[in-house]
Short mmCIF file of C-alpha atoms in Angstrom, two decimals:
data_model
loop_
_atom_site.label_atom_id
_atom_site.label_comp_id
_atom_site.label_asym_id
_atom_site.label_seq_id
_atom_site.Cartn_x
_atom_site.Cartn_y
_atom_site.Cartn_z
CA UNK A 71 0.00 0.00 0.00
CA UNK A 72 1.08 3.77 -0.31
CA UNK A 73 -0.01 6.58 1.57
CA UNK A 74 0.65 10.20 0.98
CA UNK A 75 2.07 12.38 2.89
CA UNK A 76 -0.46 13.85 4.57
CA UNK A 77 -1.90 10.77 5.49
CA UNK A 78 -5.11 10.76 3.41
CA UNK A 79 -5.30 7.07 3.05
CA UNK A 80 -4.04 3.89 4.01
CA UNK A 81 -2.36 2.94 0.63
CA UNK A 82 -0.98 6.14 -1.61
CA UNK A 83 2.43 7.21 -2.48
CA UNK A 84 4.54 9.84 -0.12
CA UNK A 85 7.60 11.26 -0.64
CA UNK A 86 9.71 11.98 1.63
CA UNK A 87 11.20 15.02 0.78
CA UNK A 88 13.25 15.65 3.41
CA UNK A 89 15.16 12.46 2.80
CA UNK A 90 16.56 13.52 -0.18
CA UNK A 91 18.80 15.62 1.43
CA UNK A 92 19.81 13.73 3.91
CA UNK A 93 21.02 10.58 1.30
CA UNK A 94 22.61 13.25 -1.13
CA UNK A 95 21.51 13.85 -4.69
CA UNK A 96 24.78 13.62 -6.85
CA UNK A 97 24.84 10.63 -9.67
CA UNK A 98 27.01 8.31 -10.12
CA UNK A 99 27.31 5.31 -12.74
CA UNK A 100 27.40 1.63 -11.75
CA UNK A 101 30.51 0.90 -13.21
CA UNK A 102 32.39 3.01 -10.03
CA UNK A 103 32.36 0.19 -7.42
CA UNK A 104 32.56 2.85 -4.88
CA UNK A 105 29.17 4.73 -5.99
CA UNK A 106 27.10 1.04 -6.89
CA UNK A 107 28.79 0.42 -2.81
CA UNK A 108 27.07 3.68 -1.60
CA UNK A 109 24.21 2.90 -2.79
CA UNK A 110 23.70 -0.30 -1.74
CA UNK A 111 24.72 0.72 2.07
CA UNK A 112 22.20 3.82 1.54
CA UNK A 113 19.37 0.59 0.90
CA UNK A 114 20.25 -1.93 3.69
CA UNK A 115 20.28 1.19 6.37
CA UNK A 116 16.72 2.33 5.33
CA UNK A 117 15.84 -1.23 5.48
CA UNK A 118 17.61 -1.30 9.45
CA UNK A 119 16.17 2.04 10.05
CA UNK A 120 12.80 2.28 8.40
CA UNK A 121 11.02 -1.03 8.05
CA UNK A 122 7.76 -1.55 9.00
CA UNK A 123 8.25 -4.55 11.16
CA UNK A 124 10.90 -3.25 13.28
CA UNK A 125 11.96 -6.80 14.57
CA UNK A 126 12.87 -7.91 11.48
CA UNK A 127 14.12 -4.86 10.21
CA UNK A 128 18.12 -5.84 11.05
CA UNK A 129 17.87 -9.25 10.20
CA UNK A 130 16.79 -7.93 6.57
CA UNK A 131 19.19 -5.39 6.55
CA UNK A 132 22.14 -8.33 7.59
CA UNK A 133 21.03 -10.32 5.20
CA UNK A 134 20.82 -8.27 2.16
CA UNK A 135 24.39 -6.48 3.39
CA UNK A 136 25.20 -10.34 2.70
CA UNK A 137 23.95 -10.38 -0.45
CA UNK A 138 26.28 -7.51 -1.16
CA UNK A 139 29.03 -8.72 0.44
CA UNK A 140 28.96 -11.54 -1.69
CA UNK A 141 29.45 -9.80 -5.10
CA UNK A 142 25.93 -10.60 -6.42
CA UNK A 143 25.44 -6.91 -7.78
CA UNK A 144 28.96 -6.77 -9.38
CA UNK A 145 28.16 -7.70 -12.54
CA UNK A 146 25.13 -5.13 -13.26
CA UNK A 147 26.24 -2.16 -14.62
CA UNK A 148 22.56 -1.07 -16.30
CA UNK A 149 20.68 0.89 -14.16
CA UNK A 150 17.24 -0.90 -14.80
CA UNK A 151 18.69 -4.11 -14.83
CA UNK A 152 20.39 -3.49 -11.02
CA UNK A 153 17.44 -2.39 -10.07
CA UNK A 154 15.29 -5.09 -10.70
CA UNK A 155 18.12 -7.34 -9.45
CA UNK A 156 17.51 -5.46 -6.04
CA UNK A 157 14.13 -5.72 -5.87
CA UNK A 158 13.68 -9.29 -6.39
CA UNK A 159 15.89 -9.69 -3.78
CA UNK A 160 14.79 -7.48 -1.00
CA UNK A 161 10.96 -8.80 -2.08
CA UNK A 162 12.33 -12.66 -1.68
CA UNK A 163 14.28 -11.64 1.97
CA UNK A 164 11.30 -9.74 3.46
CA UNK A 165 8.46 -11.38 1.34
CA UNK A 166 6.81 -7.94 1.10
CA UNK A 167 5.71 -7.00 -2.56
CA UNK A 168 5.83 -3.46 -1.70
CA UNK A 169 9.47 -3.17 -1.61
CA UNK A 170 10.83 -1.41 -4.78
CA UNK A 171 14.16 -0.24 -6.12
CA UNK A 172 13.34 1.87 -9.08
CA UNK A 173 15.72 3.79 -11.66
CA UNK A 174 13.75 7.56 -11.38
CA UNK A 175 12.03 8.11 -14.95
CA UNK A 176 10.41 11.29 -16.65
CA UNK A 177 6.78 11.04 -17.43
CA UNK A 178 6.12 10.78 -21.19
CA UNK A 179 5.99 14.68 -21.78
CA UNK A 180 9.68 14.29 -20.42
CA UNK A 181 10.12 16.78 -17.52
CA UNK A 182 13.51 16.55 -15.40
CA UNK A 183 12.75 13.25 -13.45
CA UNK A 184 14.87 14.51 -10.67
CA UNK A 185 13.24 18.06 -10.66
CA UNK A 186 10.62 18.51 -7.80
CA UNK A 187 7.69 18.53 -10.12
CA UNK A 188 8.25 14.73 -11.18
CA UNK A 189 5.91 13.14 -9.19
CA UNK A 190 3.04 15.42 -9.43
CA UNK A 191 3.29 15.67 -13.33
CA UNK A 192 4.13 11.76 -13.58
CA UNK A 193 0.79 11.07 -11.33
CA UNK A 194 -0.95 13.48 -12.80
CA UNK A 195 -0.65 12.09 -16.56
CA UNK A 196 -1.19 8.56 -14.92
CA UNK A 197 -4.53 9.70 -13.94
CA UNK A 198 -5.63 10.99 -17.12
CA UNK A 199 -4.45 8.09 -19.31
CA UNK A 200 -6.63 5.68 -16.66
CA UNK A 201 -9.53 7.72 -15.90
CA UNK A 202 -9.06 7.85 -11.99
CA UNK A 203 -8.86 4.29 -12.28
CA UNK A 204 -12.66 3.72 -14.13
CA UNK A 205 -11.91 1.76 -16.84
CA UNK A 206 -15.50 0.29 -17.30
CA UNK A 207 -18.73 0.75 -16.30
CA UNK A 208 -21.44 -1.67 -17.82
CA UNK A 209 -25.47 -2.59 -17.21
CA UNK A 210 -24.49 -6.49 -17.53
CA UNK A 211 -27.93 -7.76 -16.62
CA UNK A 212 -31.44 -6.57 -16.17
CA UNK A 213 -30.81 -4.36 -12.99
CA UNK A 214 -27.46 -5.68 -12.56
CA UNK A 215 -24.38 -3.04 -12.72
CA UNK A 216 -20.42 -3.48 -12.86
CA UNK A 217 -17.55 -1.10 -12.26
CA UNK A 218 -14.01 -2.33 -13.47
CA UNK A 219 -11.60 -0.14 -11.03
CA UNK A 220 -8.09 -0.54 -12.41
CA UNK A 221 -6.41 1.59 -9.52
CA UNK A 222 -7.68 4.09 -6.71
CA UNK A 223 -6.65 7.55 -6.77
CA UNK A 224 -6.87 10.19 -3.82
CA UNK A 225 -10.97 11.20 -3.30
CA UNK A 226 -9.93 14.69 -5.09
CA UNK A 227 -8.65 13.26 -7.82
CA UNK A 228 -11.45 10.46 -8.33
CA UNK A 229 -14.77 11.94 -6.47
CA UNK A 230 -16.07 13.16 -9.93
CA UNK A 231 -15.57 10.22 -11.72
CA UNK A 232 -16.91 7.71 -8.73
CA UNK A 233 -20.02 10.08 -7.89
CA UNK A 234 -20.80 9.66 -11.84
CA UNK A 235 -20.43 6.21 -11.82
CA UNK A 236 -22.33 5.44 -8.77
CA UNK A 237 -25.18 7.60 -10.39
CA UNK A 238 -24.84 5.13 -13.40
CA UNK A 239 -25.59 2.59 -10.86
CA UNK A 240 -28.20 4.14 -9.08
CA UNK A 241 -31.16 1.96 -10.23
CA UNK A 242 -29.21 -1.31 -10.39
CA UNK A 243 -30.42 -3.68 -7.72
CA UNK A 244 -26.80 -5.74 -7.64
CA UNK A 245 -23.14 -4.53 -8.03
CA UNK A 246 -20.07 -6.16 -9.14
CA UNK A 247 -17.07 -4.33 -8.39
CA UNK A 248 -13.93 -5.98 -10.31
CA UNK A 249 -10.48 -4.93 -8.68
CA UNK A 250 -9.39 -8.25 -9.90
CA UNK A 251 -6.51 -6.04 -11.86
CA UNK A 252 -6.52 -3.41 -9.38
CA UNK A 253 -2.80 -2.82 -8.24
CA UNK A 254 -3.45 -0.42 -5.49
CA UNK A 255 -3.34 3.44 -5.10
CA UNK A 256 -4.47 6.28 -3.15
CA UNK A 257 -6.63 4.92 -0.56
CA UNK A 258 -9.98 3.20 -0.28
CA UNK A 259 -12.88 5.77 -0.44
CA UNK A 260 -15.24 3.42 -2.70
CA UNK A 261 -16.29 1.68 0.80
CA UNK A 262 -17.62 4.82 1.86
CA UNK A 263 -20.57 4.31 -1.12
CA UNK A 264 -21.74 0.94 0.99
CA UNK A 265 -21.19 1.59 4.34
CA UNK A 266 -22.61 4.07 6.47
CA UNK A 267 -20.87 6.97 7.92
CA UNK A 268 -19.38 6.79 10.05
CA UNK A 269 -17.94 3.45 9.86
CA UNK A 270 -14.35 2.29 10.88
CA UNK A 271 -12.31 0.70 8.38
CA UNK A 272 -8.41 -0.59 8.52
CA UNK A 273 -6.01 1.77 10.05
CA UNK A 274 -2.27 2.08 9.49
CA UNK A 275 0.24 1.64 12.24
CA UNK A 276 3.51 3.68 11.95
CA UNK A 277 7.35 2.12 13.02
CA UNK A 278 8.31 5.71 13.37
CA UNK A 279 5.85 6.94 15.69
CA UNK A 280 4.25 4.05 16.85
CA UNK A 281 0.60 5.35 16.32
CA UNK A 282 -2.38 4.23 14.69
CA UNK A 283 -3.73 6.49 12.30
CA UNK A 284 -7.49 5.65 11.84
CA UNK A 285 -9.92 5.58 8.61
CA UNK A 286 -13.27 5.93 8.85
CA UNK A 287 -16.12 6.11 5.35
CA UNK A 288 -16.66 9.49 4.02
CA UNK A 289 -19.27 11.73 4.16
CA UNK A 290 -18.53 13.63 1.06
CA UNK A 291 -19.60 11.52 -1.24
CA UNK A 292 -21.83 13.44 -2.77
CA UNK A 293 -24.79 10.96 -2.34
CA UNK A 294 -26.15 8.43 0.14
CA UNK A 295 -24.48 5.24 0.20
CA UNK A 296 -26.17 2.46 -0.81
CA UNK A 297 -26.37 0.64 2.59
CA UNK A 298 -28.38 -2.50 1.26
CA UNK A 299 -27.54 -3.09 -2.51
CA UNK A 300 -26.02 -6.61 -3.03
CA UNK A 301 -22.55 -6.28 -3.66
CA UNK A 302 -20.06 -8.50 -5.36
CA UNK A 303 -16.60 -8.07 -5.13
CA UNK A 304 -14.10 -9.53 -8.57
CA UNK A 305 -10.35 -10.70 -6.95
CA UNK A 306 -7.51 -12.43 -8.13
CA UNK A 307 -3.57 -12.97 -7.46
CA UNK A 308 -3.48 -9.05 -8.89
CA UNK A 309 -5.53 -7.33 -6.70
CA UNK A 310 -3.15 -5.46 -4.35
CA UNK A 311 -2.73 -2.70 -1.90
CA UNK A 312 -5.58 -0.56 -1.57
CA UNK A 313 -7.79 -2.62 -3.47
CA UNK A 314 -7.12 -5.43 -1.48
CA UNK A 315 -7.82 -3.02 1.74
CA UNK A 316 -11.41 -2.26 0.47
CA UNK A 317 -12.32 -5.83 -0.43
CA UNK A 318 -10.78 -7.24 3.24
CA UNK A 319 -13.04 -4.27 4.79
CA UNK A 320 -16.01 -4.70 3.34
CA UNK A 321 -15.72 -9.06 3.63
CA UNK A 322 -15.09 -8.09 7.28
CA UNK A 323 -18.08 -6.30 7.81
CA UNK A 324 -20.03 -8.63 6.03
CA UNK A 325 -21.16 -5.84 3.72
CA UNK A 326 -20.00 -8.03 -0.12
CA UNK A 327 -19.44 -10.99 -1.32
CA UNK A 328 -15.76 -11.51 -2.46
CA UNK A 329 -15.37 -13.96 -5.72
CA UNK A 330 -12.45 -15.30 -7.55
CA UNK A 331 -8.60 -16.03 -6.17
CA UNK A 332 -6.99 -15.03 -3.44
CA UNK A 333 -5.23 -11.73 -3.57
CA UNK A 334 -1.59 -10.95 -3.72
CA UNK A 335 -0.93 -9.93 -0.01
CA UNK A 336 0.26 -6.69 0.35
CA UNK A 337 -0.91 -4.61 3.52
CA UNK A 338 1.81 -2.28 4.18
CA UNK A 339 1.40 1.31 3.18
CA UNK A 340 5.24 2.98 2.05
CA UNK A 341 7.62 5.85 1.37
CA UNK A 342 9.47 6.90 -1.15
CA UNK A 343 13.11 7.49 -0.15
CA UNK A 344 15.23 9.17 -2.98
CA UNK A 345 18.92 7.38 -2.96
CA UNK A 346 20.36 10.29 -5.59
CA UNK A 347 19.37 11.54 -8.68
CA UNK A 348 19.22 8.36 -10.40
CA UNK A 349 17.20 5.92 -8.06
CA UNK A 350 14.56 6.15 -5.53
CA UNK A 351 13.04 3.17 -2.52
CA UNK A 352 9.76 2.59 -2.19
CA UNK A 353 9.97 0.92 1.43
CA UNK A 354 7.23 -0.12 3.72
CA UNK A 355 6.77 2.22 6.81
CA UNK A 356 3.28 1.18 8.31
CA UNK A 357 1.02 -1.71 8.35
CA UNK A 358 -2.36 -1.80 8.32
CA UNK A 359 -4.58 -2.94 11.34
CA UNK A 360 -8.16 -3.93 10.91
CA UNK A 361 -10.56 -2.88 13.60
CA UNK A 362 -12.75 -5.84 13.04
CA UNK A 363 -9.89 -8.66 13.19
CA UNK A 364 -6.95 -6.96 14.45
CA UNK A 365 -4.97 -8.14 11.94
CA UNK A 366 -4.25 -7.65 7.98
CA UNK A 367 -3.78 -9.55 4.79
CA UNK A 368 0.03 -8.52 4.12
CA UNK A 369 1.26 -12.08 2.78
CA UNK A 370 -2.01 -14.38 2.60
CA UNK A 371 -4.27 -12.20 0.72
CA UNK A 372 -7.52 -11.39 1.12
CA UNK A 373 -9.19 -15.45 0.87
CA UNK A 374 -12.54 -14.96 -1.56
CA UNK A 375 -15.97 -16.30 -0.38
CA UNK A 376 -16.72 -18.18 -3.38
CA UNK A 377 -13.69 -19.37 -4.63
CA UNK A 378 -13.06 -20.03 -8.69
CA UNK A 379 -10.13 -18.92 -11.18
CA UNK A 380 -9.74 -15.23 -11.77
CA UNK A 381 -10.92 -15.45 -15.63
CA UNK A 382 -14.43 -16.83 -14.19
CA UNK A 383 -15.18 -15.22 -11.61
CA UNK A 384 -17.02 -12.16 -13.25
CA UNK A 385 -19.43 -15.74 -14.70
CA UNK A 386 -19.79 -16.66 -11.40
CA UNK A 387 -20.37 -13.56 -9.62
CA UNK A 388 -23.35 -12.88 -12.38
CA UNK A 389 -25.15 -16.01 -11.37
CA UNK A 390 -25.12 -15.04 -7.96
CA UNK A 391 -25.96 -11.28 -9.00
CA UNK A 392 -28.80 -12.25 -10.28
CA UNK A 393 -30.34 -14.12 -7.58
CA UNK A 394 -29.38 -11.54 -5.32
CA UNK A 395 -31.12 -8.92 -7.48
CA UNK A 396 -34.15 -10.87 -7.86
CA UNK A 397 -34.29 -11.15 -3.96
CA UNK A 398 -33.86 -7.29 -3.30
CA UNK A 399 -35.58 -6.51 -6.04
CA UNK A 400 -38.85 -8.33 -4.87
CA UNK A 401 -38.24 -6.03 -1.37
CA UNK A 402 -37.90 -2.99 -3.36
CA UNK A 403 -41.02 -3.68 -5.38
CA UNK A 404 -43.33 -4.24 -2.08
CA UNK A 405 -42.23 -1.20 -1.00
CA UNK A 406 -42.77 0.97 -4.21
CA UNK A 407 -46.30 -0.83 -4.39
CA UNK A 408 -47.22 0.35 -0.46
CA UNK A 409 -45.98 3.92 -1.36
CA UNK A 410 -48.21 3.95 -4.55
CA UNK A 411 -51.50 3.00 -3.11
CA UNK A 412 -50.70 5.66 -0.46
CA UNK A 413 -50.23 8.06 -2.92
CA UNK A 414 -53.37 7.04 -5.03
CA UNK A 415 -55.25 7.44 -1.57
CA UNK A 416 -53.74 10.71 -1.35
CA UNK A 417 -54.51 12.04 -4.96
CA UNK A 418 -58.27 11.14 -4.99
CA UNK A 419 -58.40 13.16 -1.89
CA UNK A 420 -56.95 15.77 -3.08
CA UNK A 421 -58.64 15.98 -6.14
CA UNK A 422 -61.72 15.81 -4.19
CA UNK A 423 -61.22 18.56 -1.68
CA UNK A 424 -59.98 20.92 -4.44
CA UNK A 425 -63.26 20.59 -6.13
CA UNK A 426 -64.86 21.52 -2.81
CA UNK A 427 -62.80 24.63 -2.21
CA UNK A 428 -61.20 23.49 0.64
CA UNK A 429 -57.73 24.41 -0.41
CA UNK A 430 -55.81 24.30 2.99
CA UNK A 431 -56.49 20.75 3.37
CA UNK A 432 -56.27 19.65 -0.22
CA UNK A 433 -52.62 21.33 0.02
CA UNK A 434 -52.09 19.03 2.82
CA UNK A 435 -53.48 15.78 1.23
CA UNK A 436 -50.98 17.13 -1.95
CA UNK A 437 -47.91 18.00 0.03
CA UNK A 438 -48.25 14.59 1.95
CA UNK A 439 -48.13 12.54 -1.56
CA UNK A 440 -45.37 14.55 -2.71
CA UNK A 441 -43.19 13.47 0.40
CA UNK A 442 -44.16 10.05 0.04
CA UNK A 443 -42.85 10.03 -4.13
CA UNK A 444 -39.70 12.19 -2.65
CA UNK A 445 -39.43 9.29 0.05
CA UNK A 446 -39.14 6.84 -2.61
CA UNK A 447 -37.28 8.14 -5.54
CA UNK A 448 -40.56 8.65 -7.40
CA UNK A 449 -40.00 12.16 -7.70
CA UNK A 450 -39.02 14.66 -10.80
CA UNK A 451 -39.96 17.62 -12.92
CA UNK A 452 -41.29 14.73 -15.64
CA UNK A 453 -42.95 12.63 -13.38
CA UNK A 454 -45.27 16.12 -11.61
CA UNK A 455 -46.13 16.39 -15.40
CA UNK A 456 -47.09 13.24 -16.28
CA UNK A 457 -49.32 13.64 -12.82
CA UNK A 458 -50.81 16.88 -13.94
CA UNK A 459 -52.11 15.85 -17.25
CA UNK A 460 -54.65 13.74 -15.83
CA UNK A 461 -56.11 16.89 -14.60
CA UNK A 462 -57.50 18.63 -17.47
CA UNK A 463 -61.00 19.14 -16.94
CA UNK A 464 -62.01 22.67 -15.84
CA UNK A 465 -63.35 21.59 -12.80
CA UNK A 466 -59.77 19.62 -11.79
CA UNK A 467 -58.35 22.92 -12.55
CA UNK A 468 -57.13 23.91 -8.96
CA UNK A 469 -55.76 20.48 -8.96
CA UNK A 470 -54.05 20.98 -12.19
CA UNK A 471 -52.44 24.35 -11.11
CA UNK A 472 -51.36 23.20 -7.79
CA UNK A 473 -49.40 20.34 -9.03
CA UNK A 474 -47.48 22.31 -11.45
CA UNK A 475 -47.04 25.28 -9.00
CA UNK A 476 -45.19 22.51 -7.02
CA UNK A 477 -43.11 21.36 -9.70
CA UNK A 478 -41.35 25.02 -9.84
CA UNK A 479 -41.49 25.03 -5.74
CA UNK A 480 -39.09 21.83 -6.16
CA UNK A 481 -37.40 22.46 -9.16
CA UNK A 482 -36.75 26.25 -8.82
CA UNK A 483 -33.67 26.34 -10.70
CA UNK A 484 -35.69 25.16 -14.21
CA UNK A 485 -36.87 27.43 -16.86
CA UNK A 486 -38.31 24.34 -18.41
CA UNK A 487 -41.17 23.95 -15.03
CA UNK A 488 -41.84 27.70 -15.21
CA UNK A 489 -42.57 27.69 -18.87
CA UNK A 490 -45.11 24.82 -18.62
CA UNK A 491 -46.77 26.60 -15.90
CA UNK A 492 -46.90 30.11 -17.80
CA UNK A 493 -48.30 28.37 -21.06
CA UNK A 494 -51.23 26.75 -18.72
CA UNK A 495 -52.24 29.55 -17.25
CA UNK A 496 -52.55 31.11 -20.40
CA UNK A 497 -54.26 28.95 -22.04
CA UNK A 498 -56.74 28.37 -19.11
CA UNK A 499 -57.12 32.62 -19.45
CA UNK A 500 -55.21 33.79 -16.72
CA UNK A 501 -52.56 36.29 -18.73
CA UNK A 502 -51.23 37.50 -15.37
CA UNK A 503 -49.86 34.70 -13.93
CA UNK A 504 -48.83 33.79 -17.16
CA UNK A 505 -47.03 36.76 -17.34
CA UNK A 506 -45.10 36.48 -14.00
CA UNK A 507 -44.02 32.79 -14.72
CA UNK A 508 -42.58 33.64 -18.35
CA UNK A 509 -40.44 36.60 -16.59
CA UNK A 510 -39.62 33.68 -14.66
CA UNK A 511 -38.51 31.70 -17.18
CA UNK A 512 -36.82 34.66 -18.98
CA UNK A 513 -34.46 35.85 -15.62
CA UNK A 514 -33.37 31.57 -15.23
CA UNK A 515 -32.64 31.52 -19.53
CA UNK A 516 -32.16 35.16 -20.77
CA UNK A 517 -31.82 33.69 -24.07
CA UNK A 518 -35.26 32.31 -24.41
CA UNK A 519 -36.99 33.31 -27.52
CA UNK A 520 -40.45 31.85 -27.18
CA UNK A 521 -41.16 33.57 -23.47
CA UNK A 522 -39.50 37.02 -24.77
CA UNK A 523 -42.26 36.13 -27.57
CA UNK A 524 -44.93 35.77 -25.05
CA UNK A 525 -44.26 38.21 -22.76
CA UNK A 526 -44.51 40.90 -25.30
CA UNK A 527 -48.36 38.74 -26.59
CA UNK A 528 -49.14 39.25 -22.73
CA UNK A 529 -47.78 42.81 -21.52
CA UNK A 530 -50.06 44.94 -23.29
#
């Protein structure tokens, strides 16, 4: 996992800025034994000094200064190729798939990869080529919706993107989430769409200061989460890091269903230490702790519910999808049919009492229906206009009026409700309110032609 540097999430990228000075910035090439020396001694002392787990932190140190000592670097003189030499190394001493000795690149616009704008610009064209990570979103199945999320970015960077796809998904009544090619990123804030607020999720405990720093769901998500949805979660032996974070969260509070292969096993969060102008260590600083089970994934993975290969798992998970849809569906449907015949109750009545004259309490009998279709989801500026057009009879007028008079109480930001409204009032011969509703329509869209039209019909 990586973690930024002001501690946003659990698994996001720092860098430790201040350790650049410290380790010294000057270049050397590999073929000076001295300089391929220094650096190696620069790696096994973060390793002593900064590992996670700090007792095995020497032991990993000793035993890579071993590894050293015993000439296996001599003979790489590439810079990418002693690199990777390193890191399969360190990975096979500490067994922690975070670790990574990496030659420092340029993005592909080719800034100064040593200058201090390398990292923002490289992440920052990273983001755009992957979308935030949303690399598909798809209506599999009648009802049924699926996100592939190839990598989670910081909420900043991916709260437009997520809030638009969970509005994709807004009517589906099962989710599959794949993150079975999800390598990790910025932190888990997808488990704040599920999950009430506020709920606890894994923390990350620091070697250096030997604190917990707790994560909790979001409540700027710019929606309600969807507490009850069925939710299906896609892994494999790629998910990693914070993807692996969200699906062990949200299998520990029983809130998915995981399906496919165990994932890879990486729980630490890390840092980014540059070694000189030429290389740079990812190393692993904290670990995470789960609230639920105390403990963490780092090296088993994150074990699946229903467990079949990667490739079939999306199969799989759509079979189950669909009889968990069918189920909540059902519920949903009971529900929508209760708040219906309410509403029907509460339409005759109105309709009746506005025939009598008794506004205040046909107002009441209107306002309560209107909560109930607000309550569930029945609501918009279409559906108040659909309801109106059953009243066209002269003597349904007051009902007719009122509803529409509602529709630009609730939607006072649209031209569109005001301009209905002004055309029936003028057609049921009331030019004054007309008037007032198409200078309505004309302040919210100054560029309307038709009520400019009208208003100069109906201000003579």
């Amino acid at each position: 996992m990586r973690k930024p540097a002001m501690a946003i999430g659990i698994v996001c990228c720092a860098l430790s800025m201040g350790q650049a000075r410290v380790l010294g910035r000057q270049t050397g090439t590999l073929a000076d034994r001295a300089y391929k020396e220094g650096v190696l001694r620069k790696i096994a002392d973060l390793v002593a000094t900064k590992y996670v787990l700090a007792d095995k932190a020497t032991g990993f140190a000793d035993e890579f200064r071993a590894k050293c000592a015993s000439g296996a670097y001599g003979p790489y003189t590439a810079a990418k190729d002693f690199a990777e030499k390193v890191t399969a190394d360190l990975v096979a001493i500490t067994r922690d798939k975070h670790l990574n000795f990496r030659v420092v690149m340029p993005s592909d616009i080719g800034e100064k990869a040593a200058g201090s704008l390398h990292h923002p610009v490289r992440y920052f064209r990273l983001r755009e080529k992957e979308n935030a990570g949303f690399y598909r979103l798809d209506w599999i199945e009648p009802r049924i919706g699926y996100i592939d999320l190839r990598r989670f970015y910081s909420f900043d960077q991916a709260k437009d993107m997520a809030l638009a796809a969970m509005a994709f998904l807004a009517n589906a009544q099962a989710i599959i989430i794949d993150v079975r090619e999800n390598g990790g990123g910025s932190g888990d804030y997808l488990s704040s769409y599920f999950l009430p607020y506020p709920t606890q999720l894994s923390g990350s405990f620091s070697r250096q200061t030997g604190a917990l720093t707790e994560f909790w769901t979001r409540q700027d998500i710019g929606m309600q989460p969807r507490l009850d949805v069925p939710l299906f979660i896609l892994t494999g032996p790629n998910t990693f890091s914070a993807s692996e974070s969200f699906a062990y969260d949200m299998q520990s509070r029983k809130r998915a269903t995981l399906v496919g292969e165990p994932t890879k096993g990486g729980a630490h969060s890390v840092d980014v230490f540059a070694i000189d102008d030429q290389f740079e260590f990812y190393i692993s600083t904290e670990r995470a702790i789960s609230p639920v089970t105390g403990g963490n994934w780092e090296g088993t993975g994150v074990i699946p519910d229903i467990r079949v290969p990667a490739a079939a798992a999306l199969d799989a998970a759509v079979i189950e999808a669909k009889k968990a849809a069918e189920a909540y569906g059902r519920g949903q449907d009971a529900t929508l049919r209760e708040a219906v015949e309410r509403m029907q109750a509460l339409a005759d009545d109105a309709a009746k009492l506005y025939r009598e004259g008794k506004r205040q309490a046909a107002d009441t009998a209107l306002d309560s229906l209107l909560k109930t279709a607000q309550n569930t989801g029945l609501i918009s500026q279409f559906f108040l206009e659909v309801f109106a057009y059953n009243f066209q009879s002269p003597e349904d007028e007051p009902m007719l009026f009122a509803i529409l008079e509602k529709n630009v109480e609730l939607f006072p930001e649209s031209f569109t409700a005001c301009e209905l409204l002004a055309s029936v009032y003028s057609s049921r011969g009331k030019p004054e309110l007309a008037l007032k509703y198409f200078r309505k329509v004309l302040k919210l869209d100054p560029g309307n032609r038709n009520a400019a039209s009208r208003i100069k019909e109906l201000d003579k």
